[in-house]
Coordinates of C-alpha atoms and ligand atoms in Angstrom, one line a residue:
M1 CA 86.6 -0.6 -63.6
P2 CA 88.3 -1.0 -60.2
D3 CA 86.6 0.8 -57.2
P4 CA 88.1 4.2 -56.6
A5 CA 90.4 4.5 -53.6
I6 CA 88.7 6.7 -51.1
D7 CA 90.7 8.3 -48.2
Y8 CA 88.1 7.3 -45.6
G9 CA 89.9 9.5 -43.0
D10 CA 88.9 12.5 -45.2
V11 CA 85.2 11.8 -45.4
Q12 CA 82.6 12.6 -42.7
G13 CA 81.5 9.2 -41.5
T14 CA 77.8 9.5 -41.8
I15 CA 78.1 9.8 -45.6
L16 CA 79.5 6.3 -46.1
R17 CA 78.7 4.5 -42.8
G18 CA 75.5 3.8 -40.9
Y19 CA 76.5 4.2 -37.2
R20 CA 73.7 1.8 -35.9
V21 CA 73.1 3.8 -32.7
D22 CA 70.1 4.3 -30.6
L23 CA 70.3 8.1 -29.8
A24 CA 70.9 11.2 -31.8
R25 CA 70.8 15.0 -31.2
H26 CA 70.9 17.6 -33.9
F27 CA 71.8 21.2 -32.9
I28 CA 70.6 23.9 -35.3
L29 CA 73.1 26.7 -35.1
T30 CA 73.6 30.4 -36.1
I31 CA 77.1 31.7 -36.3
T32 CA 77.3 34.8 -34.1
A33 CA 81.1 35.4 -34.5
A34 CA 83.0 33.9 -37.4
P35 CA 86.6 33.8 -35.9
P36 CA 85.6 31.7 -32.9
A37 CA 83.2 29.6 -35.1
R38 CA 86.2 28.7 -37.3
A39 CA 88.3 27.9 -34.2
F40 CA 85.5 25.6 -33.0
I41 CA 85.4 23.8 -36.4
G42 CA 89.2 23.4 -36.2
A43 CA 89.0 22.0 -32.6
L44 CA 86.3 19.5 -33.7
V45 CA 88.4 18.2 -36.5
D46 CA 91.4 17.7 -34.2
G47 CA 89.4 16.6 -31.1
A48 CA 91.1 19.4 -29.2
G49 CA 90.2 20.8 -25.8
G50 CA 88.3 17.7 -24.7
L51 CA 85.9 17.8 -27.7
P52 CA 85.0 14.7 -29.5
R53 CA 86.8 14.5 -32.9
I54 CA 84.7 14.7 -36.1
T55 CA 83.8 11.1 -37.0
T56 CA 85.3 10.0 -40.3
A57 CA 84.6 7.0 -42.4
A58 CA 87.9 5.5 -41.3
R59 CA 87.7 2.0 -39.9
W60 CA 87.6 1.7 -36.1
T61 CA 88.6 -1.3 -34.0
V62 CA 86.6 -0.3 -30.9
K63 CA 83.2 1.3 -31.7
P64 CA 83.3 4.9 -30.6
K65 CA 81.0 6.0 -27.7
C66 CA 79.8 8.9 -29.8
F67 CA 79.9 10.1 -33.4
V68 CA 79.9 13.8 -34.4
N69 CA 79.4 15.3 -37.8
V70 CA 78.9 18.9 -38.9
A71 CA 77.2 20.4 -42.0
F72 CA 76.7 24.0 -43.2
T73 CA 74.0 25.8 -45.2
A74 CA 75.0 28.2 -48.0
A75 CA 74.4 31.1 -45.6
G76 CA 76.7 29.4 -43.1
L77 CA 79.5 28.9 -45.6
A78 CA 79.1 32.6 -46.6
T79 CA 79.3 33.7 -43.0
L80 CA 82.5 31.6 -42.6
G81 CA 84.1 33.4 -45.5
V82 CA 83.3 31.4 -48.6
T83 CA 82.9 33.9 -51.4
S84 CA 79.7 34.4 -53.5
Q85 CA 81.7 33.5 -56.6
Q86 CA 82.7 30.2 -54.9
L87 CA 79.2 29.5 -53.7
A88 CA 77.9 30.0 -57.3
T89 CA 79.8 26.7 -58.1
F90 CA 77.7 24.8 -55.6
D91 CA 74.6 22.7 -56.3
A92 CA 71.7 24.9 -57.5
G93 CA 69.3 23.5 -54.9
F94 CA 71.8 24.0 -52.1
Q95 CA 72.3 27.7 -53.2
R96 CA 68.6 28.2 -53.2
G97 CA 68.1 26.6 -49.8
A98 CA 65.2 24.6 -48.3
T99 CA 63.1 27.6 -47.3
S100 CA 63.0 29.3 -50.7
S101 CA 59.5 29.2 -52.2
T102 CA 60.9 27.6 -55.4
T103 CA 62.3 24.7 -53.3
A104 CA 59.2 24.4 -51.1
N105 CA 56.8 24.3 -54.1
M106 CA 59.1 21.7 -55.8
V107 CA 59.4 19.3 -52.9
G108 CA 55.8 19.6 -51.6
D109 CA 56.6 21.8 -48.6
V110 CA 53.3 23.6 -49.0
G111 CA 50.2 24.2 -46.8
T112 CA 50.9 23.1 -43.2
S113 CA 54.3 21.8 -44.4
A114 CA 55.3 25.3 -45.7
P115 CA 58.6 26.6 -44.3
A116 CA 56.8 29.5 -42.6
N117 CA 55.4 26.9 -40.2
W118 CA 58.7 25.1 -39.4
I119 CA 59.9 24.7 -35.9
G120 CA 63.1 25.3 -34.1
G121 CA 64.2 28.4 -36.0
L122 CA 64.3 26.5 -39.3
A123 CA 61.5 28.7 -40.7
N124 CA 64.1 31.5 -41.2
G125 CA 66.6 29.8 -43.5
A126 CA 68.9 32.8 -43.5
Q127 CA 69.7 32.4 -39.8
V128 CA 70.3 28.6 -40.1
H129 CA 74.1 28.3 -40.6
A130 CA 75.1 24.9 -39.4
I131 CA 73.8 21.6 -38.1
L132 CA 75.9 19.8 -35.6
S133 CA 74.9 16.2 -35.1
L134 CA 75.8 13.9 -32.3
W135 CA 75.0 10.1 -32.3
V136 CA 75.4 7.9 -29.2
D137 CA 75.2 4.2 -29.0
D138 CA 72.6 3.8 -26.2
D139 CA 73.8 5.7 -23.1
P140 CA 71.9 8.9 -22.4
A141 CA 74.6 10.0 -19.9
V142 CA 77.1 10.0 -22.7
L143 CA 74.7 12.1 -24.8
E144 CA 74.3 14.6 -22.0
S145 CA 78.0 14.8 -21.2
V146 CA 79.1 15.3 -24.8
T147 CA 76.2 17.8 -25.3
A148 CA 77.5 19.8 -22.3
K149 CA 81.1 19.8 -23.8
L150 CA 79.9 20.9 -27.2
R151 CA 77.6 23.6 -25.8
A152 CA 80.4 25.0 -23.7
A153 CA 82.7 25.0 -26.7
F154 CA 80.4 26.7 -29.2
A155 CA 79.1 29.3 -26.9
G156 CA 80.2 32.7 -28.1
A157 CA 80.7 31.5 -31.6
F158 CA 77.3 30.0 -32.4
S159 CA 73.8 30.5 -30.9
E160 CA 71.7 27.4 -30.6
L161 CA 68.3 27.9 -32.4
S162 CA 67.1 24.5 -31.3
A163 CA 68.2 20.9 -30.5
H164 CA 66.3 17.9 -31.8
D165 CA 66.5 14.4 -30.3
A166 CA 65.9 11.1 -32.1
H167 CA 66.0 7.6 -30.8
A168 CA 65.8 4.2 -32.4
L169 CA 62.6 2.2 -31.8
P170 CA 62.8 -1.6 -31.2
D171 CA 63.5 -3.7 -34.3
N172 CA 64.6 -0.6 -36.3
K173 CA 60.9 0.3 -36.6
V174 CA 59.8 3.8 -37.7
H175 CA 56.5 5.3 -36.6
F176 CA 53.7 3.8 -38.7
D177 CA 55.4 0.6 -37.4
Y178 CA 57.4 -0.5 -40.4
R179 CA 60.9 -2.0 -40.1
D180 CA 63.3 0.5 -41.7
S181 CA 67.1 0.6 -42.5
I182 CA 67.0 -2.3 -44.8
A183 CA 67.8 -0.9 -48.3
Q184 CA 70.8 1.4 -48.8
P185 CA 72.9 2.0 -52.0
T186 CA 76.1 0.0 -52.3
V187 CA 78.6 2.7 -53.0
M188 CA 81.7 1.9 -55.0
G189 CA 84.8 2.0 -52.9
A190 CA 82.8 2.6 -49.6
P191 CA 83.7 0.5 -46.5
P192 CA 81.8 -2.8 -46.7
R193 CA 78.8 -3.1 -44.4
K194 CA 79.2 -5.7 -41.6
A195 CA 77.8 -9.1 -42.6
K196 CA 75.2 -9.1 -39.9
H197 CA 73.8 -5.8 -41.1
N198 CA 74.1 -6.5 -44.7
A199 CA 71.0 -6.9 -46.8
P200 CA 72.8 -7.6 -50.1
D201 CA 71.1 -7.1 -53.5
D202 CA 72.0 -7.6 -57.1
Q203 CA 71.3 -3.9 -58.0
P204 CA 74.2 -2.2 -59.7
Q205 CA 76.7 -0.6 -57.4
V206 CA 76.4 3.1 -57.3
P207 CA 79.3 5.2 -58.6
T208 CA 81.1 7.0 -55.7
G209 CA 80.4 10.4 -57.4
E210 CA 76.7 10.1 -56.5
F211 CA 77.7 10.5 -52.9
L212 CA 81.1 12.3 -52.8
L213 CA 82.2 15.3 -54.9
G214 CA 85.3 14.7 -56.9
Y215 CA 84.5 11.2 -58.2
T216 CA 82.8 9.9 -61.3
N217 CA 79.0 9.9 -60.9
A218 CA 76.3 8.0 -62.8
T219 CA 75.9 10.5 -65.6
P220 CA 79.0 10.0 -66.0
G221 CA 80.5 13.3 -64.9
V222 CA 82.1 14.7 -61.7
Y223 CA 80.4 17.0 -59.3
S224 CA 82.8 19.5 -57.9
V225 CA 82.9 23.0 -56.3
Q226 CA 85.4 25.8 -55.9
P227 CA 87.7 26.1 -54.0
S228 CA 89.2 22.6 -54.5
Q229 CA 89.8 22.2 -50.8
L230 CA 86.0 22.1 -50.4
S231 CA 85.4 19.7 -53.2
T232 CA 86.7 16.1 -53.2
N233 CA 85.2 13.9 -50.4
S234 CA 82.5 16.5 -49.5
S235 CA 78.8 15.9 -50.0
Y236 CA 75.3 17.4 -49.5
A237 CA 72.2 16.4 -47.6
A238 CA 68.6 17.4 -47.2
F239 CA 68.0 17.6 -43.4
R240 CA 64.3 16.9 -42.8
I241 CA 62.0 16.8 -39.8
L242 CA 59.0 14.8 -41.0
E243 CA 56.1 14.6 -38.5
Q244 CA 54.0 11.4 -38.8
D245 CA 50.3 11.3 -37.9
V246 CA 50.2 7.7 -36.6
A247 CA 46.6 7.7 -35.4
G248 CA 45.6 9.1 -38.8
F249 CA 47.7 6.5 -40.6
E250 CA 46.1 3.6 -38.7
A251 CA 42.6 5.1 -39.3
F252 CA 43.5 5.5 -43.0
L253 CA 44.5 1.8 -43.2
V254 CA 41.2 0.6 -41.8
Q255 CA 39.0 3.0 -43.8
Y256 CA 40.7 2.7 -47.1
A257 CA 41.4 -1.1 -47.0
A258 CA 37.6 -1.5 -47.1
Q259 CA 37.6 0.8 -50.2
A260 CA 40.1 -1.5 -51.9
G261 CA 38.5 -4.7 -50.7
I262 CA 41.7 -5.8 -48.9
D263 CA 42.7 -6.0 -45.2
A264 CA 44.5 -3.2 -43.4
E265 CA 47.8 -5.0 -43.2
T266 CA 47.8 -5.7 -46.9
L267 CA 47.1 -2.0 -47.6
A268 CA 50.0 -1.1 -45.3
A269 CA 52.2 -3.3 -47.4
K270 CA 50.9 -1.9 -50.7
V271 CA 51.6 1.7 -49.5
C272 CA 55.2 0.9 -48.6
G273 CA 56.2 -2.0 -50.8
R274 CA 57.2 -4.0 -47.7
W275 CA 55.1 -5.6 -45.0
R276 CA 55.5 -3.9 -41.7
N277 CA 57.9 -6.6 -40.6
G278 CA 60.3 -5.7 -43.5
N279 CA 59.5 -8.5 -45.9
P280 CA 59.3 -7.1 -49.4
L281 CA 56.0 -7.6 -51.3
E282 CA 58.1 -8.6 -54.3
L283 CA 59.3 -11.8 -52.5
V284 CA 56.4 -12.3 -50.1
P285 CA 53.3 -11.1 -51.9
S286 CA 50.5 -12.7 -50.0
G287 CA 50.9 -12.2 -46.3
P288 CA 53.5 -10.8 -43.9
A289 CA 54.9 -14.3 -43.2
P290 CA 58.0 -14.9 -40.9
V291 CA 60.7 -12.4 -41.6
L292 CA 63.1 -13.4 -44.3
P293 CA 66.8 -13.8 -43.4
N294 CA 68.7 -10.5 -43.7
D295 CA 70.5 -11.6 -46.8
Q296 CA 67.2 -12.0 -48.7
L297 CA 65.3 -8.9 -47.5
N298 CA 66.7 -6.7 -50.2
D299 CA 67.6 -9.1 -52.9
F300 CA 64.9 -8.5 -55.5
T301 CA 64.1 -6.6 -58.7
Y302 CA 60.8 -5.7 -60.2
V303 CA 61.2 -6.8 -63.8
D304 CA 62.1 -10.2 -65.1
T305 CA 60.6 -10.7 -68.5
T306 CA 62.3 -14.1 -68.9
N307 CA 60.4 -15.5 -66.0
V308 CA 56.7 -14.8 -65.6
A309 CA 56.5 -16.0 -62.0
D310 CA 59.3 -13.6 -60.9
D311 CA 58.2 -10.7 -63.0
D312 CA 56.2 -7.7 -61.6
T313 CA 56.3 -5.3 -64.5
L314 CA 52.7 -4.5 -63.8
G315 CA 53.0 -3.9 -60.1
I316 CA 50.5 -6.6 -59.1
K317 CA 52.7 -7.8 -56.3
C318 CA 54.4 -4.5 -55.3
P319 CA 52.5 -1.4 -56.5
I320 CA 54.4 0.8 -58.9
G321 CA 53.3 3.7 -56.8
S322 CA 54.4 2.2 -53.5
H323 CA 57.0 4.2 -51.4
I324 CA 60.0 1.9 -52.0
R325 CA 59.3 1.4 -55.7
R326 CA 58.8 5.2 -56.4
N327 CA 62.0 6.0 -54.5
N328 CA 64.1 3.2 -56.1
P329 CA 62.3 1.6 -59.2
R330 CA 65.4 -0.7 -59.5
N331 CA 65.3 -2.3 -63.0
Q332 CA 61.9 -0.9 -64.0
A333 CA 61.9 1.2 -67.2
I334 CA 61.4 5.0 -66.6
I335 CA 60.8 7.8 -69.0
G336 CA 63.5 10.4 -69.5
T337 CA 66.1 9.1 -67.1
N338 CA 67.8 6.0 -65.8
S339 CA 66.0 4.2 -63.0
T340 CA 69.3 3.7 -61.1
H341 CA 70.6 7.2 -61.3
H342 CA 68.8 8.9 -58.4
R343 CA 69.8 6.9 -55.3
I344 CA 70.0 8.4 -51.9
V345 CA 71.6 7.4 -48.6
R346 CA 69.2 7.7 -45.7
R347 CA 70.4 8.5 -42.2
A348 CA 67.2 9.4 -40.4
M349 CA 65.8 8.1 -37.1
P350 CA 62.5 8.3 -35.3
Y351 CA 61.7 11.1 -32.8
G352 CA 58.9 11.3 -30.3
P353 CA 57.4 8.5 -28.2
R354 CA 56.1 5.3 -29.7
Y355 CA 52.4 5.6 -30.4
D356 CA 50.2 3.3 -28.3
A357 CA 46.7 2.9 -29.8
K358 CA 45.4 1.8 -26.4
Q359 CA 46.4 5.2 -24.9
P360 CA 46.1 7.7 -27.8
D361 CA 48.0 11.0 -27.4
N362 CA 48.8 14.1 -29.3
A363 CA 52.6 13.8 -28.9
K364 CA 54.8 15.0 -31.8
R365 CA 56.5 12.1 -33.5
G366 CA 58.2 11.4 -36.8
L367 CA 61.4 10.9 -38.6
I368 CA 64.4 13.3 -38.4
G369 CA 67.8 13.2 -40.2
Y370 CA 69.8 13.4 -43.4
F371 CA 69.0 12.3 -46.9
I372 CA 72.6 12.3 -48.4
N373 CA 73.6 12.8 -52.0
A374 CA 76.2 14.5 -54.2
S375 CA 73.5 16.4 -56.1
I376 CA 70.5 17.8 -54.2
T377 CA 69.1 18.7 -57.6
N378 CA 69.4 15.3 -59.2
Q379 CA 68.8 13.1 -56.2
F380 CA 66.7 14.5 -53.3
E381 CA 64.8 17.1 -55.3
F382 CA 64.4 14.7 -58.3
L383 CA 63.0 12.0 -56.0
T384 CA 60.6 14.3 -54.1
S385 CA 59.4 16.4 -57.1
Q386 CA 59.3 13.7 -59.8
W387 CA 58.9 10.1 -58.7
N388 CA 57.1 10.9 -55.4
Q389 CA 54.7 13.4 -57.0
L390 CA 54.0 12.1 -60.5
A391 CA 52.2 9.1 -61.9
T392 CA 53.5 9.6 -65.5
F393 CA 57.2 8.6 -65.2
V394 CA 56.6 4.9 -66.0
K395 CA 57.4 3.6 -69.5
S396 CA 54.8 1.6 -71.4
A397 CA 55.4 -2.1 -70.6
P398 CA 53.0 -4.9 -71.1
G399 CA 54.7 -7.5 -68.9
P400 CA 55.6 -11.0 -70.1
D401 CA 52.3 -12.7 -69.1
P402 CA 49.9 -12.2 -72.1
S403 CA 47.0 -13.6 -70.1
C404 CA 47.2 -10.5 -67.8
A405 CA 46.8 -8.1 -70.7
G406 CA 47.9 -5.1 -68.7
N407 CA 50.4 -2.3 -69.1
A408 CA 52.5 -0.6 -66.4
V409 CA 51.4 2.9 -67.4
F410 CA 47.8 2.2 -66.2
N411 CA 48.9 0.8 -62.9
I412 CA 50.1 3.9 -61.0
S413 CA 48.1 6.9 -59.9
G414 CA 48.4 9.9 -57.5
Q415 CA 51.5 10.6 -55.4
D416 CA 53.5 8.7 -52.8
V417 CA 51.3 8.1 -49.7
F418 CA 54.1 9.0 -47.3
L419 CA 55.7 11.9 -49.2
G420 CA 53.1 13.2 -51.6
V421 CA 51.1 16.4 -51.0
N422 CA 47.9 14.2 -51.1
D423 CA 45.0 16.5 -51.3
P424 CA 41.8 14.4 -50.8
A425 CA 40.5 15.8 -54.1
S426 CA 43.2 14.0 -56.1
S427 CA 45.0 11.5 -53.8
S428 CA 45.1 8.0 -55.1
L429 CA 47.0 4.7 -54.8
T430 CA 46.5 2.0 -57.4
V431 CA 46.3 -1.6 -56.2
A432 CA 46.9 -3.3 -59.6
G433 CA 45.2 -6.3 -60.9
C434 CA 45.2 -8.1 -64.3
G435 CA 43.2 -6.5 -67.2
A436 CA 43.5 -4.4 -70.2
N437 CA 43.9 -0.6 -69.6
G438 CA 43.8 -1.1 -65.9
A439 CA 40.5 -2.9 -65.9
G440 CA 41.4 -5.2 -63.0
N441 CA 42.7 -2.4 -60.8
K442 CA 41.4 -1.0 -57.6
A443 CA 42.3 2.5 -56.4
V444 CA 42.3 3.9 -52.9
T445 CA 41.3 7.6 -53.2
G446 CA 40.3 10.6 -51.2
F447 CA 42.9 10.4 -48.4
S448 CA 44.8 13.3 -46.8
R449 CA 48.5 13.9 -46.2
L450 CA 49.8 11.9 -43.3
V451 CA 53.4 13.2 -43.1
T452 CA 54.0 16.9 -42.5
T453 CA 57.3 18.7 -42.9
R454 CA 58.2 20.4 -39.7
G455 CA 61.6 21.5 -40.6
G456 CA 64.4 21.3 -43.2
A457 CA 67.7 22.6 -44.4
Y458 CA 69.9 21.9 -47.4
V459 CA 73.4 21.4 -46.0
F460 CA 77.0 20.7 -47.2
L461 CA 79.1 18.1 -45.5
P462 CA 82.7 19.2 -46.1
S463 CA 85.5 16.7 -46.2
I464 CA 88.1 16.9 -43.4
T465 CA 90.3 18.9 -45.8
G466 CA 87.3 21.2 -46.3
L467 CA 86.7 21.6 -42.6
R468 CA 90.4 22.5 -42.1
Y469 CA 90.1 25.0 -45.0
L470 CA 87.0 26.6 -43.4
A471 CA 88.7 26.7 -40.0
A472 CA 91.7 28.6 -41.5
L473 CA 89.6 31.1 -43.5
G474 CA 90.4 34.6 -42.5
T475 CA 93.9 33.6 -41.3
T476 CA 95.3 32.6 -44.7
P477 CA 94.8 33.9 -48.3
T478 CA 91.7 32.3 -49.8
G479 CA 92.1 29.8 -52.7
Ligands
HEM1 C1 58.2 10.0 -42.6 C2 58.7 9.8 -43.8 C3 59.1 8.5 -44.3 C4 58.7 7.2 -43.9 C5 57.7 6.8 -42.9 C6 59.5 6.3 -44.7 C7 59.4 4.9 -44.6 C8 60.2 4.0 -45.3 C9 60.2 2.6 -45.1 C10 59.4 1.8 -44.0 C11 61.0 2.0 -46.0 C12 61.4 0.5 -46.2 C13 62.6 0.1 -45.4 C14 63.8 -0.1 -46.3 O1 63.7 -0.4 -47.5 O2 64.9 0.2 -45.8 C15 61.6 3.1 -46.8 C16 62.5 3.0 -47.8 C17 63.0 4.0 -48.5 N1 62.7 5.4 -48.4 FE1 61.5 6.2 -47.0 N2 60.3 7.0 -45.5 C18 60.1 8.3 -45.3 C19 60.8 9.3 -46.0 C20 61.6 9.2 -47.0 C21 62.2 10.3 -47.8 C22 62.1 11.8 -47.4 C23 62.9 9.8 -48.8 C24 63.7 10.4 -49.9 C25 63.3 11.5 -50.5 C26 62.8 8.3 -48.7 C27 63.4 7.4 -49.5 C28 63.4 6.1 -49.3 C29 64.2 5.1 -50.1 C30 65.2 5.5 -51.2 C31 64.0 3.9 -49.6 C32 64.6 2.6 -50.1 C33 64.0 2.1 -51.3 C34 64.7 0.9 -51.9 O3 65.9 1.0 -52.1 O4 64.1 -0.1 -52.2 N3 62.0 8.0 -47.6 N4 61.1 4.3 -46.3

């Protein structure tokens, strides 16, 4: 089947393109007056009045100095004039919103992560209407000057609940010191990634409809909403502010590596599925080693029953419960669904200062940004509530090496170390070894949650056609 032709100029850029910038600022906004808010949206689409133009996925010859995208919550769309009948056609999770108790319980936003404790006005989901995001290559002066223009333009239309800055760390590291931004889905019909940033893989390409409404998705079906102007080329995202306890993580590595009889760096790799330098355990199982070339970093699968040396059905190299294997089990067999049907595009960056173990501090730091998908229900919520929180989704599989006598179902326990709720009474990470019924396994148990949700919102990223439709609401008959 040929790749679908996507009108890149109609798609908000962050959905299909990684901007590869160093600075970001996210404005959390309430609409205070709908008519000027609509006018502001129209001005952003056209880049009128000295405003930066909304960045689309269209190719550029000269890299822009700044990138701007805008997204709306269900409450925001309603305030702009989208009717309740129309909103009823939107994704169920999106309609419910991030602060609903159903959502919070499902995705693990409980205890200190509960929405009631969220920062920056995000705790009151009803007042969060829009998130305006600005990304800048590396010049803080550009960030400030564009911020000033945006603030002047949205004053009187929106009130700013908060603004949240993010900045890249050297080598694309995230706090906890892992290299990030390696694996992303290859979306059918999307602009090709630049060769120097490309970490190719032989995983199946992901149907366009997993990331854009109006195209065939993996089911196969087509996600769409009413009215049609808001549908094709639009998408959804979970916006998340995830605070990381770096001192706690480093202490966890030292304490629990001893429990498993491995060294701290090996435990760090087992937790993530990659060494902190980015090398995947699947290809580099026994020590961080020099970083592989870019074109090899993501080129692996977990199961190869025809080749015992390359096979890792049992998760002996890369734990079945590691972060990257839970969030993308690749070709591993999964109960009740297809392992390739829940991919997500990650556009998040670190915030807060880099942690220095020699000068410990209590500064707030973590990861902030968008987890993008065409179905919050089947992608973000599925990942967080199922694969990250359960140890029962793996299909029975003995692996091709009879001398190992294991089965995949015994080789996963607990929840994701990064994203699980991780109560010390039940938390567990299996470090698998050979042996019948998990006899050769070691488990790390009794640890606490190391990532706390500090904010979130479910948002809709309208197409350019959709933004023009919203800008014109109230002035033309609704469709
Ligand atoms: C503070 C929280 C988080 C941390 C520290 C973290 C860290 C990482 C790291 C270090 C990687 C490996 C780099 C790469 O493969 O590109 C990774 C990959 C990944 N993460 Fe996270 N992550 C976090 C939150 C999330 C969330 C909220 C989701 C989605 C629900 C998620 C989904 C994924 C996926 C899908 C991959 C790629 C897996 C693959 O394709 O092999 N992560 N993450």
